[in-house]
């Protein structure tokens, strides 16, 4: 029997995940509070541009994807509840947890009144220690239940690139599952082995490592981009030096790889700068001045 899945927050990550799961026949309930967004999605129009998404959306709603604003329905009926709301940057570089905290409190209040014991899965990008120190205590406080008994709690970051979100969801390079309860980790492993028939590495670890893997991943990509841009600056001062030829050559070294080695105007998109800033901010909070990452920025 396929697990019933709810996805809370139908942005770039949530909607991509929802349509791909639906394509694989999982019953999916997509939840959002934005009525305008819900109306658009119900008409098979993605509320943002992402290649292939509209086609997938049309097929998904024919199959097993339902769209709603009813969180109650999700918490009472689904086995897995993925939280994919945004965690925007504050001016300090830290991330703002207000949306995800609101969702967690709402889920907690519904959990208190239901016998259902879903696994609550944090897919939104959250700074290290957030899952265990901030989100889980809120969930336990408002549900009056504990992790492992009244519900499950897992950290499961995403690694999507804007512009290839559907492909990256269908064929991720890795799945990271962070948790402390063996039975819930086992359930997540089983779920992902049903979603991905191929041998995609599933990393099983604790919440903290799962959070850090996401930040390490994006900060390293930002580092590669900053490195090649520094090299481009050197080449500009040398007649006959061509950074593209150099980048192409070092990219052939399998230890380096050719992705993210295009010299250009620094790194953009919404994730790399946001995650780099958040990691720098977090480092200073735990008493480590991260001069290297500050230079990358």
PDB file of C-alpha atoms in Angstrom:
ATOM      1  CA  UNK A   1       0.000   0.000   0.000  1.00  0.00           C
ATOM      2  CA  UNK A   2       1.386   3.401  -0.967  1.00  0.00           C
ATOM      3  CA  UNK A   3       1.817   5.898   1.855  1.00  0.00           C
ATOM      4  CA  UNK A   4      -0.454   8.956   1.815  1.00  0.00           C
ATOM      5  CA  UNK A   5       1.652  12.091   1.460  1.00  0.00           C
ATOM      6  CA  UNK A   6       0.906  15.711   2.338  1.00  0.00           C
ATOM      7  CA  UNK A   7       3.108  18.570   1.172  1.00  0.00           C
ATOM      8  CA  UNK A   8       2.753  21.862   3.043  1.00  0.00           C
ATOM      9  CA  UNK A   9       3.867  24.880   1.018  1.00  0.00           C
ATOM     10  CA  UNK A  10       3.468  24.733  -2.765  1.00  0.00           C
ATOM     11  CA  UNK A  11       6.447  26.795  -3.839  1.00  0.00           C
ATOM     12  CA  UNK A  12       9.333  25.721  -6.042  1.00  0.00           C
ATOM     13  CA  UNK A  13      10.305  22.733  -3.854  1.00  0.00           C
ATOM     14  CA  UNK A  14       6.870  21.610  -2.681  1.00  0.00           C
ATOM     15  CA  UNK A  15       5.071  21.692  -6.014  1.00  0.00           C
ATOM     16  CA  UNK A  16       7.917  19.950  -7.862  1.00  0.00           C
ATOM     17  CA  UNK A  17       7.954  17.186  -5.234  1.00  0.00           C
ATOM     18  CA  UNK A  18       4.144  16.897  -5.284  1.00  0.00           C
ATOM     19  CA  UNK A  19       3.838  16.392  -9.051  1.00  0.00           C
ATOM     20  CA  UNK A  20       6.672  13.848  -9.207  1.00  0.00           C
ATOM     21  CA  UNK A  21       5.235  11.775  -6.332  1.00  0.00           C
ATOM     22  CA  UNK A  22       1.832  11.878  -7.967  1.00  0.00           C
ATOM     23  CA  UNK A  23       3.335  10.676 -11.234  1.00  0.00           C
ATOM     24  CA  UNK A  24       4.571   7.661  -9.262  1.00  0.00           C
ATOM     25  CA  UNK A  25       0.967   7.065  -8.099  1.00  0.00           C
ATOM     26  CA  UNK A  26       1.355   8.199  -4.485  1.00  0.00           C
ATOM     27  CA  UNK A  27      -1.833   9.848  -3.157  1.00  0.00           C
ATOM     28  CA  UNK A  28      -0.649  13.444  -2.607  1.00  0.00           C
ATOM     29  CA  UNK A  29      -2.396  16.290  -0.821  1.00  0.00           C
ATOM     30  CA  UNK A  30      -0.796  19.656  -1.617  1.00  0.00           C
ATOM     31  CA  UNK A  31      -1.546  22.324   0.991  1.00  0.00           C
ATOM     32  CA  UNK A  32      -1.081  26.088   0.757  1.00  0.00           C
ATOM     33  CA  UNK A  33      -2.738  29.072   2.442  1.00  0.00           C
ATOM     34  CA  UNK A  34      -2.414  31.355  -0.594  1.00  0.00           C
ATOM     35  CA  UNK A  35      -5.831  31.215  -2.305  1.00  0.00           C
ATOM     36  CA  UNK A  36      -4.542  32.857  -5.486  1.00  0.00           C
ATOM     37  CA  UNK A  37      -1.854  30.208  -5.775  1.00  0.00           C
ATOM     38  CA  UNK A  38      -4.365  27.391  -5.165  1.00  0.00           C
ATOM     39  CA  UNK A  39      -6.674  28.700  -7.911  1.00  0.00           C
ATOM     40  CA  UNK A  40      -3.799  28.891 -10.380  1.00  0.00           C
ATOM     41  CA  UNK A  41      -2.512  25.413  -9.546  1.00  0.00           C
ATOM     42  CA  UNK A  42      -6.013  23.931  -9.872  1.00  0.00           C
ATOM     43  CA  UNK A  43      -6.084  25.358 -13.418  1.00  0.00           C
ATOM     44  CA  UNK A  44      -2.751  23.613 -14.117  1.00  0.00           C
ATOM     45  CA  UNK A  45      -0.791  26.856 -14.089  1.00  0.00           C
ATOM     46  CA  UNK A  46       2.326  26.821 -11.921  1.00  0.00           C
ATOM     47  CA  UNK A  47       2.580  30.085  -9.933  1.00  0.00           C
ATOM     48  CA  UNK A  48       6.249  30.467 -11.025  1.00  0.00           C
ATOM     49  CA  UNK A  49       8.246  29.422 -14.064  1.00  0.00           C
ATOM     50  CA  UNK A  50       9.909  26.040 -13.966  1.00  0.00           C
ATOM     51  CA  UNK A  51      10.499  23.994 -17.142  1.00  0.00           C
ATOM     52  CA  UNK A  52       8.240  20.920 -17.538  1.00  0.00           C
ATOM     53  CA  UNK A  53       6.227  21.797 -14.420  1.00  0.00           C
ATOM     54  CA  UNK A  54       2.928  22.706 -16.122  1.00  0.00           C
ATOM     55  CA  UNK A  55       2.832  19.414 -18.040  1.00  0.00           C
ATOM     56  CA  UNK A  56       3.588  17.424 -14.915  1.00  0.00           C
ATOM     57  CA  UNK A  57       0.986  19.424 -13.001  1.00  0.00           C
ATOM     58  CA  UNK A  58      -1.720  18.632 -15.544  1.00  0.00           C
ATOM     59  CA  UNK A  59      -0.953  14.901 -15.376  1.00  0.00           C
ATOM     60  CA  UNK A  60      -0.656  14.910 -11.590  1.00  0.00           C
ATOM     61  CA  UNK A  61      -4.085  16.435 -11.059  1.00  0.00           C
ATOM     62  CA  UNK A  62      -5.579  13.863 -13.412  1.00  0.00           C
ATOM     63  CA  UNK A  63      -3.914  11.154 -11.332  1.00  0.00           C
ATOM     64  CA  UNK A  64      -3.594  11.502  -7.565  1.00  0.00           C
ATOM     65  CA  UNK A  65      -2.754  15.109  -6.655  1.00  0.00           C
ATOM     66  CA  UNK A  66      -5.343  17.061  -4.670  1.00  0.00           C
ATOM     67  CA  UNK A  67      -4.840  20.739  -3.849  1.00  0.00           C
ATOM     68  CA  UNK A  68      -6.344  22.272  -0.718  1.00  0.00           C
ATOM     69  CA  UNK A  69      -5.918  24.828   2.072  1.00  0.00           C
ATOM     70  CA  UNK A  70      -7.118  22.350   4.693  1.00  0.00           C
ATOM     71  CA  UNK A  71      -4.178  21.472   6.960  1.00  0.00           C
ATOM     72  CA  UNK A  72      -6.539  19.540   9.234  1.00  0.00           C
ATOM     73  CA  UNK A  73      -7.285  17.106   6.437  1.00  0.00           C
ATOM     74  CA  UNK A  74      -3.562  16.504   5.913  1.00  0.00           C
ATOM     75  CA  UNK A  75      -2.625  15.930   9.556  1.00  0.00           C
ATOM     76  CA  UNK A  76      -5.570  13.633  10.260  1.00  0.00           C
ATOM     77  CA  UNK A  77      -5.252  11.470   7.142  1.00  0.00           C
ATOM     78  CA  UNK A  78      -1.689  11.390   5.825  1.00  0.00           C
ATOM     79  CA  UNK A  79       1.238   9.139   6.753  1.00  0.00           C
ATOM     80  CA  UNK A  80       4.009  11.537   5.741  1.00  0.00           C
ATOM     81  CA  UNK A  81       3.780  15.317   6.054  1.00  0.00           C
ATOM     82  CA  UNK A  82       6.530  17.191   4.219  1.00  0.00           C
ATOM     83  CA  UNK A  83       7.017  20.830   5.188  1.00  0.00           C
ATOM     84  CA  UNK A  84       8.362  22.835   2.253  1.00  0.00           C
ATOM     85  CA  UNK A  85       7.513  26.436   3.192  1.00  0.00           C
ATOM     86  CA  UNK A  86      10.116  29.110   2.521  1.00  0.00           C
ATOM     87  CA  UNK A  87      12.718  30.202   5.080  1.00  0.00           C
ATOM     88  CA  UNK A  88      13.711  33.657   3.777  1.00  0.00           C
ATOM     89  CA  UNK A  89      16.823  35.619   4.728  1.00  0.00           C
ATOM     90  CA  UNK A  90      16.793  38.342   7.370  1.00  0.00           C
ATOM     91  CA  UNK A  91      19.003  41.404   6.938  1.00  0.00           C
ATOM     92  CA  UNK A  92      21.588  39.847   9.261  1.00  0.00           C
ATOM     93  CA  UNK A  93      21.968  36.893   6.884  1.00  0.00           C
ATOM     94  CA  UNK A  94      20.218  34.591   9.368  1.00  0.00           C
ATOM     95  CA  UNK A  95      17.113  32.778   8.138  1.00  0.00           C
ATOM     96  CA  UNK A  96      13.606  33.655   9.209  1.00  0.00           C
ATOM     97  CA  UNK A  97      11.758  30.666  10.658  1.00  0.00           C
ATOM     98  CA  UNK A  98       8.410  32.443  11.067  1.00  0.00           C
ATOM     99  CA  UNK A  99       6.571  30.555   8.279  1.00  0.00           C
ATOM    100  CA  UNK A 100       7.810  27.147   9.333  1.00  0.00           C
ATOM    101  CA  UNK A 101       7.126  27.871  13.027  1.00  0.00           C
ATOM    102  CA  UNK A 102       3.537  28.851  12.159  1.00  0.00           C
ATOM    103  CA  UNK A 103       3.062  25.579  10.260  1.00  0.00           C
ATOM    104  CA  UNK A 104       4.608  23.524  13.081  1.00  0.00           C
ATOM    105  CA  UNK A 105       2.362  25.149  15.716  1.00  0.00           C
ATOM    106  CA  UNK A 106      -0.729  24.554  13.535  1.00  0.00           C
ATOM    107  CA  UNK A 107       0.229  20.911  12.942  1.00  0.00           C
ATOM    108  CA  UNK A 108       0.860  20.470  16.683  1.00  0.00           C
ATOM    109  CA  UNK A 109      -2.607  21.737  17.594  1.00  0.00           C
ATOM    110  CA  UNK A 110      -4.235  19.310  15.145  1.00  0.00           C
ATOM    111  CA  UNK A 111      -2.033  16.416  16.308  1.00  0.00           C
ATOM    112  CA  UNK A 112      -3.315  16.934  19.836  1.00  0.00           C
ATOM    113  CA  UNK A 113      -6.838  16.080  18.665  1.00  0.00           C
ATOM    114  CA  UNK A 114      -6.150  13.147  16.322  1.00  0.00           C
ATOM    115  CA  UNK A 115      -5.164   9.507  16.759  1.00  0.00           C
ATOM    116  CA  UNK A 116      -3.172   9.605  13.524  1.00  0.00           C
ATOM    117  CA  UNK A 117       0.612   9.383  14.044  1.00  0.00           C
ATOM    118  CA  UNK A 118       2.175  10.882  10.915  1.00  0.00           C
ATOM    119  CA  UNK A 119       5.868  11.517  10.334  1.00  0.00           C
ATOM    120  CA  UNK A 120       6.533  15.261  10.153  1.00  0.00           C
ATOM    121  CA  UNK A 121       9.372  15.888   7.705  1.00  0.00           C
ATOM    122  CA  UNK A 122      11.348  19.128   7.510  1.00  0.00           C
ATOM    123  CA  UNK A 123      12.293  19.637   3.863  1.00  0.00           C
ATOM    124  CA  UNK A 124      12.615  23.424   4.112  1.00  0.00           C
ATOM    125  CA  UNK A 125      16.214  24.573   4.509  1.00  0.00           C
ATOM    126  CA  UNK A 126      16.802  25.292   8.195  1.00  0.00           C
ATOM    127  CA  UNK A 127      20.022  26.349   9.910  1.00  0.00           C
ATOM    128  CA  UNK A 128      21.819  23.662  11.990  1.00  0.00           C
ATOM    129  CA  UNK A 129      20.178  22.908  15.371  1.00  0.00           C
ATOM    130  CA  UNK A 130      16.787  24.319  14.244  1.00  0.00           C
ATOM    131  CA  UNK A 131      15.068  20.921  13.911  1.00  0.00           C
ATOM    132  CA  UNK A 132      15.872  19.643  17.396  1.00  0.00           C
ATOM    133  CA  UNK A 133      16.206  22.899  19.353  1.00  0.00           C
ATOM    134  CA  UNK A 134      13.361  24.960  17.903  1.00  0.00           C
ATOM    135  CA  UNK A 135      10.920  23.004  15.734  1.00  0.00           C
ATOM    136  CA  UNK A 136      10.606  19.717  17.645  1.00  0.00           C
ATOM    137  CA  UNK A 137      10.023  21.430  21.033  1.00  0.00           C
ATOM    138  CA  UNK A 138       7.248  23.534  19.420  1.00  0.00           C
ATOM    139  CA  UNK A 139       5.652  20.428  17.934  1.00  0.00           C
ATOM    140  CA  UNK A 140       5.779  18.577  21.266  1.00  0.00           C
ATOM    141  CA  UNK A 141       4.470  21.588  23.190  1.00  0.00           C
ATOM    142  CA  UNK A 142       1.398  22.169  21.010  1.00  0.00           C
ATOM    143  CA  UNK A 143       0.571  18.507  20.314  1.00  0.00           C
ATOM    144  CA  UNK A 144       1.167  17.483  23.954  1.00  0.00           C
ATOM    145  CA  UNK A 145       2.748  14.355  22.419  1.00  0.00           C
ATOM    146  CA  UNK A 146       6.328  13.224  22.058  1.00  0.00           C
ATOM    147  CA  UNK A 147       8.551  12.347  19.114  1.00  0.00           C
ATOM    148  CA  UNK A 148       8.454   8.597  18.557  1.00  0.00           C
ATOM    149  CA  UNK A 149       5.159   8.128  20.416  1.00  0.00           C
ATOM    150  CA  UNK A 150       2.588  10.579  19.036  1.00  0.00           C
ATOM    151  CA  UNK A 151       4.327  11.337  15.735  1.00  0.00           C
ATOM    152  CA  UNK A 152       7.605  10.929  13.858  1.00  0.00           C
ATOM    153  CA  UNK A 153      10.088  13.728  13.164  1.00  0.00           C
ATOM    154  CA  UNK A 154      12.634  13.719  10.320  1.00  0.00           C
ATOM    155  CA  UNK A 155      14.953  16.251   8.642  1.00  0.00           C
ATOM    156  CA  UNK A 156      15.144  15.640   4.890  1.00  0.00           C
ATOM    157  CA  UNK A 157      16.754  18.533   2.956  1.00  0.00           C
ATOM    158  CA  UNK A 158      16.304  19.094  -0.786  1.00  0.00           C
ATOM    159  CA  UNK A 159      19.022  19.782  -3.368  1.00  0.00           C
ATOM    160  CA  UNK A 160      17.067  21.229  -6.288  1.00  0.00           C
ATOM    161  CA  UNK A 161      18.444  23.667  -8.831  1.00  0.00           C
ATOM    162  CA  UNK A 162      16.160  26.350 -10.213  1.00  0.00           C
ATOM    163  CA  UNK A 163      15.472  25.552 -13.844  1.00  0.00           C
ATOM    164  CA  UNK A 164      15.870  21.804 -13.371  1.00  0.00           C
ATOM    165  CA  UNK A 165      13.676  21.180 -10.334  1.00  0.00           C
ATOM    166  CA  UNK A 166      11.630  18.428 -11.998  1.00  0.00           C
ATOM    167  CA  UNK A 167      14.693  16.549 -13.269  1.00  0.00           C
ATOM    168  CA  UNK A 168      16.434  16.947  -9.909  1.00  0.00           C
ATOM    169  CA  UNK A 169      13.357  15.644  -8.091  1.00  0.00           C
ATOM    170  CA  UNK A 170      13.069  12.638 -10.413  1.00  0.00           C
ATOM    171  CA  UNK A 171      16.773  11.899 -10.297  1.00  0.00           C
ATOM    172  CA  UNK A 172      18.458  13.370  -7.190  1.00  0.00           C
ATOM    173  CA  UNK A 173      22.180  12.810  -6.583  1.00  0.00           C
ATOM    174  CA  UNK A 174      21.456  11.929  -2.952  1.00  0.00           C
ATOM    175  CA  UNK A 175      18.679  11.525  -0.374  1.00  0.00           C
ATOM    176  CA  UNK A 176      19.483  12.636   3.172  1.00  0.00           C
ATOM    177  CA  UNK A 177      17.342  11.387   6.070  1.00  0.00           C
ATOM    178  CA  UNK A 178      18.094  12.777   9.524  1.00  0.00           C
ATOM    179  CA  UNK A 179      16.325  11.426  12.574  1.00  0.00           C
ATOM    180  CA  UNK A 180      16.642   9.710  15.938  1.00  0.00           C
ATOM    181  CA  UNK A 181      13.862   7.092  15.876  1.00  0.00           C
ATOM    182  CA  UNK A 182      14.788   3.850  14.090  1.00  0.00           C
ATOM    183  CA  UNK A 183      11.221   2.958  13.045  1.00  0.00           C
ATOM    184  CA  UNK A 184      10.679   6.313  11.362  1.00  0.00           C
ATOM    185  CA  UNK A 185      14.034   6.238   9.602  1.00  0.00           C
ATOM    186  CA  UNK A 186      13.141   2.750   8.352  1.00  0.00           C
ATOM    187  CA  UNK A 187       9.785   4.018   7.056  1.00  0.00           C
ATOM    188  CA  UNK A 188      11.513   6.900   5.226  1.00  0.00           C
ATOM    189  CA  UNK A 189      14.031   4.526   3.655  1.00  0.00           C
ATOM    190  CA  UNK A 190      11.209   2.299   2.461  1.00  0.00           C
ATOM    191  CA  UNK A 191       9.305   5.306   1.094  1.00  0.00           C
ATOM    192  CA  UNK A 192      12.314   6.589  -0.860  1.00  0.00           C
ATOM    193  CA  UNK A 193      13.161   3.134  -2.195  1.00  0.00           C
ATOM    194  CA  UNK A 194       9.615   3.097  -3.644  1.00  0.00           C
ATOM    195  CA  UNK A 195       9.991   6.601  -5.095  1.00  0.00           C
ATOM    196  CA  UNK A 196      13.442   5.944  -6.571  1.00  0.00           C
ATOM    197  CA  UNK A 197      13.856   2.514  -8.058  1.00  0.00           C
ATOM    198  CA  UNK A 198      17.465   3.208  -9.059  1.00  0.00           C
ATOM    199  CA  UNK A 199      20.438   3.087  -6.714  1.00  0.00           C
ATOM    200  CA  UNK A 200      20.350   6.607  -5.335  1.00  0.00           C
ATOM    201  CA  UNK A 201      22.523   6.909  -2.207  1.00  0.00           C
ATOM    202  CA  UNK A 202      20.405   7.348   0.917  1.00  0.00           C
ATOM    203  CA  UNK A 203      22.394   8.914   3.735  1.00  0.00           C
ATOM    204  CA  UNK A 204      20.976   8.054   7.162  1.00  0.00           C
ATOM    205  CA  UNK A 205      22.179  10.355   9.920  1.00  0.00           C
ATOM    206  CA  UNK A 206      21.041  12.607  12.776  1.00  0.00           C
ATOM    207  CA  UNK A 207      19.097  15.868  12.421  1.00  0.00           C
ATOM    208  CA  UNK A 208      22.152  18.094  12.842  1.00  0.00           C
ATOM    209  CA  UNK A 209      24.225  16.390  10.144  1.00  0.00           C
ATOM    210  CA  UNK A 210      21.256  16.437   7.767  1.00  0.00           C
ATOM    211  CA  UNK A 211      20.945  20.218   8.232  1.00  0.00           C
ATOM    212  CA  UNK A 212      24.695  20.720   7.828  1.00  0.00           C
ATOM    213  CA  UNK A 213      24.939  18.588   4.667  1.00  0.00           C
ATOM    214  CA  UNK A 214      22.586  20.990   2.896  1.00  0.00           C
ATOM    215  CA  UNK A 215      24.607  24.060   3.919  1.00  0.00           C
ATOM    216  CA  UNK A 216      27.950  22.397   3.204  1.00  0.00           C
ATOM    217  CA  UNK A 217      26.714  21.405  -0.251  1.00  0.00           C
ATOM    218  CA  UNK A 218      25.612  24.892  -1.301  1.00  0.00           C
ATOM    219  CA  UNK A 219      28.539  26.688   0.346  1.00  0.00           C
ATOM    220  CA  UNK A 220      30.978  24.442  -1.490  1.00  0.00           C
ATOM    221  CA  UNK A 221      29.288  25.211  -4.824  1.00  0.00           C
ATOM    222  CA  UNK A 222      29.502  28.932  -4.034  1.00  0.00           C
ATOM    223  CA  UNK A 223      33.206  28.409  -3.246  1.00  0.00           C
ATOM    224  CA  UNK A 224      33.828  26.843  -6.669  1.00  0.00           C
ATOM    225  CA  UNK A 225      32.153  29.790  -8.391  1.00  0.00           C
ATOM    226  CA  UNK A 226      34.122  32.346  -6.368  1.00  0.00           C
ATOM    227  CA  UNK A 227      37.355  30.450  -7.066  1.00  0.00           C
ATOM    228  CA  UNK A 228      36.914  30.473 -10.842  1.00  0.00           C
ATOM    229  CA  UNK A 229      35.990  34.173 -10.748  1.00  0.00           C
ATOM    230  CA  UNK A 230      39.220  34.937  -8.868  1.00  0.00           C
ATOM    231  CA  UNK A 231      41.085  32.995 -11.543  1.00  0.00           C
ATOM    232  CA  UNK A 232      39.260  34.989 -14.241  1.00  0.00           C
ATOM    233  CA  UNK A 233      40.506  38.210 -12.610  1.00  0.00           C
ATOM    234  CA  UNK A 234      44.100  36.913 -12.820  1.00  0.00           C
ATOM    235  CA  UNK A 235      43.614  35.936 -16.477  1.00  0.00           C
ATOM    236  CA  UNK A 236      42.293  39.392 -17.357  1.00  0.00           C
ATOM    237  CA  UNK A 237      45.628  40.863 -16.325  1.00  0.00           C
ATOM    238  CA  UNK A 238      47.527  38.453 -18.581  1.00  0.00           C
ATOM    239  CA  UNK A 239      47.286  38.858 -22.352  1.00  0.00           C
ATOM    240  CA  UNK A 240      46.639  35.466 -24.007  1.00  0.00           C
ATOM    241  CA  UNK A 241      45.300  33.838 -20.829  1.00  0.00           C
ATOM    242  CA  UNK A 242      41.840  32.274 -21.267  1.00  0.00           C
ATOM    243  CA  UNK A 243      39.922  31.292 -18.144  1.00  0.00           C
ATOM    244  CA  UNK A 244      37.478  29.083 -20.086  1.00  0.00           C
ATOM    245  CA  UNK A 245      40.283  26.879 -21.381  1.00  0.00           C
ATOM    246  CA  UNK A 246      41.760  26.612 -17.872  1.00  0.00           C
ATOM    247  CA  UNK A 247      38.389  25.874 -16.267  1.00  0.00           C
ATOM    248  CA  UNK A 248      37.650  23.218 -18.880  1.00  0.00           C
ATOM    249  CA  UNK A 249      41.039  21.573 -18.266  1.00  0.00           C
ATOM    250  CA  UNK A 250      40.834  21.461 -14.456  1.00  0.00           C
ATOM    251  CA  UNK A 251      37.210  20.344 -14.718  1.00  0.00           C
ATOM    252  CA  UNK A 252      38.412  17.136 -16.364  1.00  0.00           C
ATOM    253  CA  UNK A 253      40.066  16.173 -13.087  1.00  0.00           C
ATOM    254  CA  UNK A 254      37.412  13.939 -11.477  1.00  0.00           C
ATOM    255  CA  UNK A 255      38.332  15.308  -8.057  1.00  0.00           C
ATOM    256  CA  UNK A 256      37.267  18.762  -9.251  1.00  0.00           C
ATOM    257  CA  UNK A 257      34.521  18.151 -11.826  1.00  0.00           C
ATOM    258  CA  UNK A 258      33.353  20.648 -14.438  1.00  0.00           C
ATOM    259  CA  UNK A 259      30.083  21.865 -12.897  1.00  0.00           C
ATOM    260  CA  UNK A 260      29.981  25.365 -11.389  1.00  0.00           C
ATOM    261  CA  UNK A 261      33.254  26.339 -13.062  1.00  0.00           C
ATOM    262  CA  UNK A 262      31.884  28.957 -15.461  1.00  0.00           C
ATOM    263  CA  UNK A 263      33.438  32.357 -14.863  1.00  0.00           C
ATOM    264  CA  UNK A 264      30.822  35.083 -14.728  1.00  0.00           C
ATOM    265  CA  UNK A 265      29.144  37.623 -12.483  1.00  0.00           C
ATOM    266  CA  UNK A 266      29.380  35.602  -9.246  1.00  0.00           C
ATOM    267  CA  UNK A 267      26.671  33.301  -7.981  1.00  0.00           C
ATOM    268  CA  UNK A 268      23.038  34.237  -8.161  1.00  0.00           C
ATOM    269  CA  UNK A 269      19.779  32.370  -7.816  1.00  0.00           C
ATOM    270  CA  UNK A 270      17.977  32.332  -4.530  1.00  0.00           C
ATOM    271  CA  UNK A 271      19.786  29.545  -2.700  1.00  0.00           C
ATOM    272  CA  UNK A 272      23.567  29.862  -2.835  1.00  0.00           C
ATOM    273  CA  UNK A 273      23.873  33.429  -1.465  1.00  0.00           C
ATOM    274  CA  UNK A 274      21.109  32.811   1.073  1.00  0.00           C
ATOM    275  CA  UNK A 275      22.639  29.595   2.404  1.00  0.00           C
ATOM    276  CA  UNK A 276      26.179  30.984   2.426  1.00  0.00           C
ATOM    277  CA  UNK A 277      25.052  34.047   4.420  1.00  0.00           C
ATOM    278  CA  UNK A 278      23.108  31.866   6.839  1.00  0.00           C
ATOM    279  CA  UNK A 279      26.113  29.595   7.457  1.00  0.00           C
ATOM    280  CA  UNK A 280      28.388  32.597   8.069  1.00  0.00           C
ATOM    281  CA  UNK A 281      25.819  34.035  10.490  1.00  0.00           C
ATOM    282  CA  UNK A 282      25.450  30.669  12.252  1.00  0.00           C
ATOM    283  CA  UNK A 283      29.250  30.259  12.534  1.00  0.00           C
ATOM    284  CA  UNK A 284      29.583  33.595  14.306  1.00  0.00           C
ATOM    285  CA  UNK A 285      26.724  32.673  16.666  1.00  0.00           C
ATOM    286  CA  UNK A 286      28.576  29.552  17.833  1.00  0.00           C
ATOM    287  CA  UNK A 287      31.782  31.553  18.278  1.00  0.00           C
ATOM    288  CA  UNK A 288      33.630  30.762  15.049  1.00  0.00           C
ATOM    289  CA  UNK A 289      34.579  33.626  12.763  1.00  0.00           C
ATOM    290  CA  UNK A 290      34.428  32.082   9.325  1.00  0.00           C
ATOM    291  CA  UNK A 291      36.822  34.292   7.376  1.00  0.00           C
ATOM    292  CA  UNK A 292      37.059  31.811   4.477  1.00  0.00           C
ATOM    293  CA  UNK A 293      33.323  31.765   3.743  1.00  0.00           C
ATOM    294  CA  UNK A 294      33.188  35.532   4.214  1.00  0.00           C
ATOM    295  CA  UNK A 295      35.811  35.824   1.448  1.00  0.00           C
ATOM    296  CA  UNK A 296      33.772  33.492  -0.793  1.00  0.00           C
ATOM    297  CA  UNK A 297      30.823  35.827  -0.342  1.00  0.00           C
TER     298      UNK A 297
END
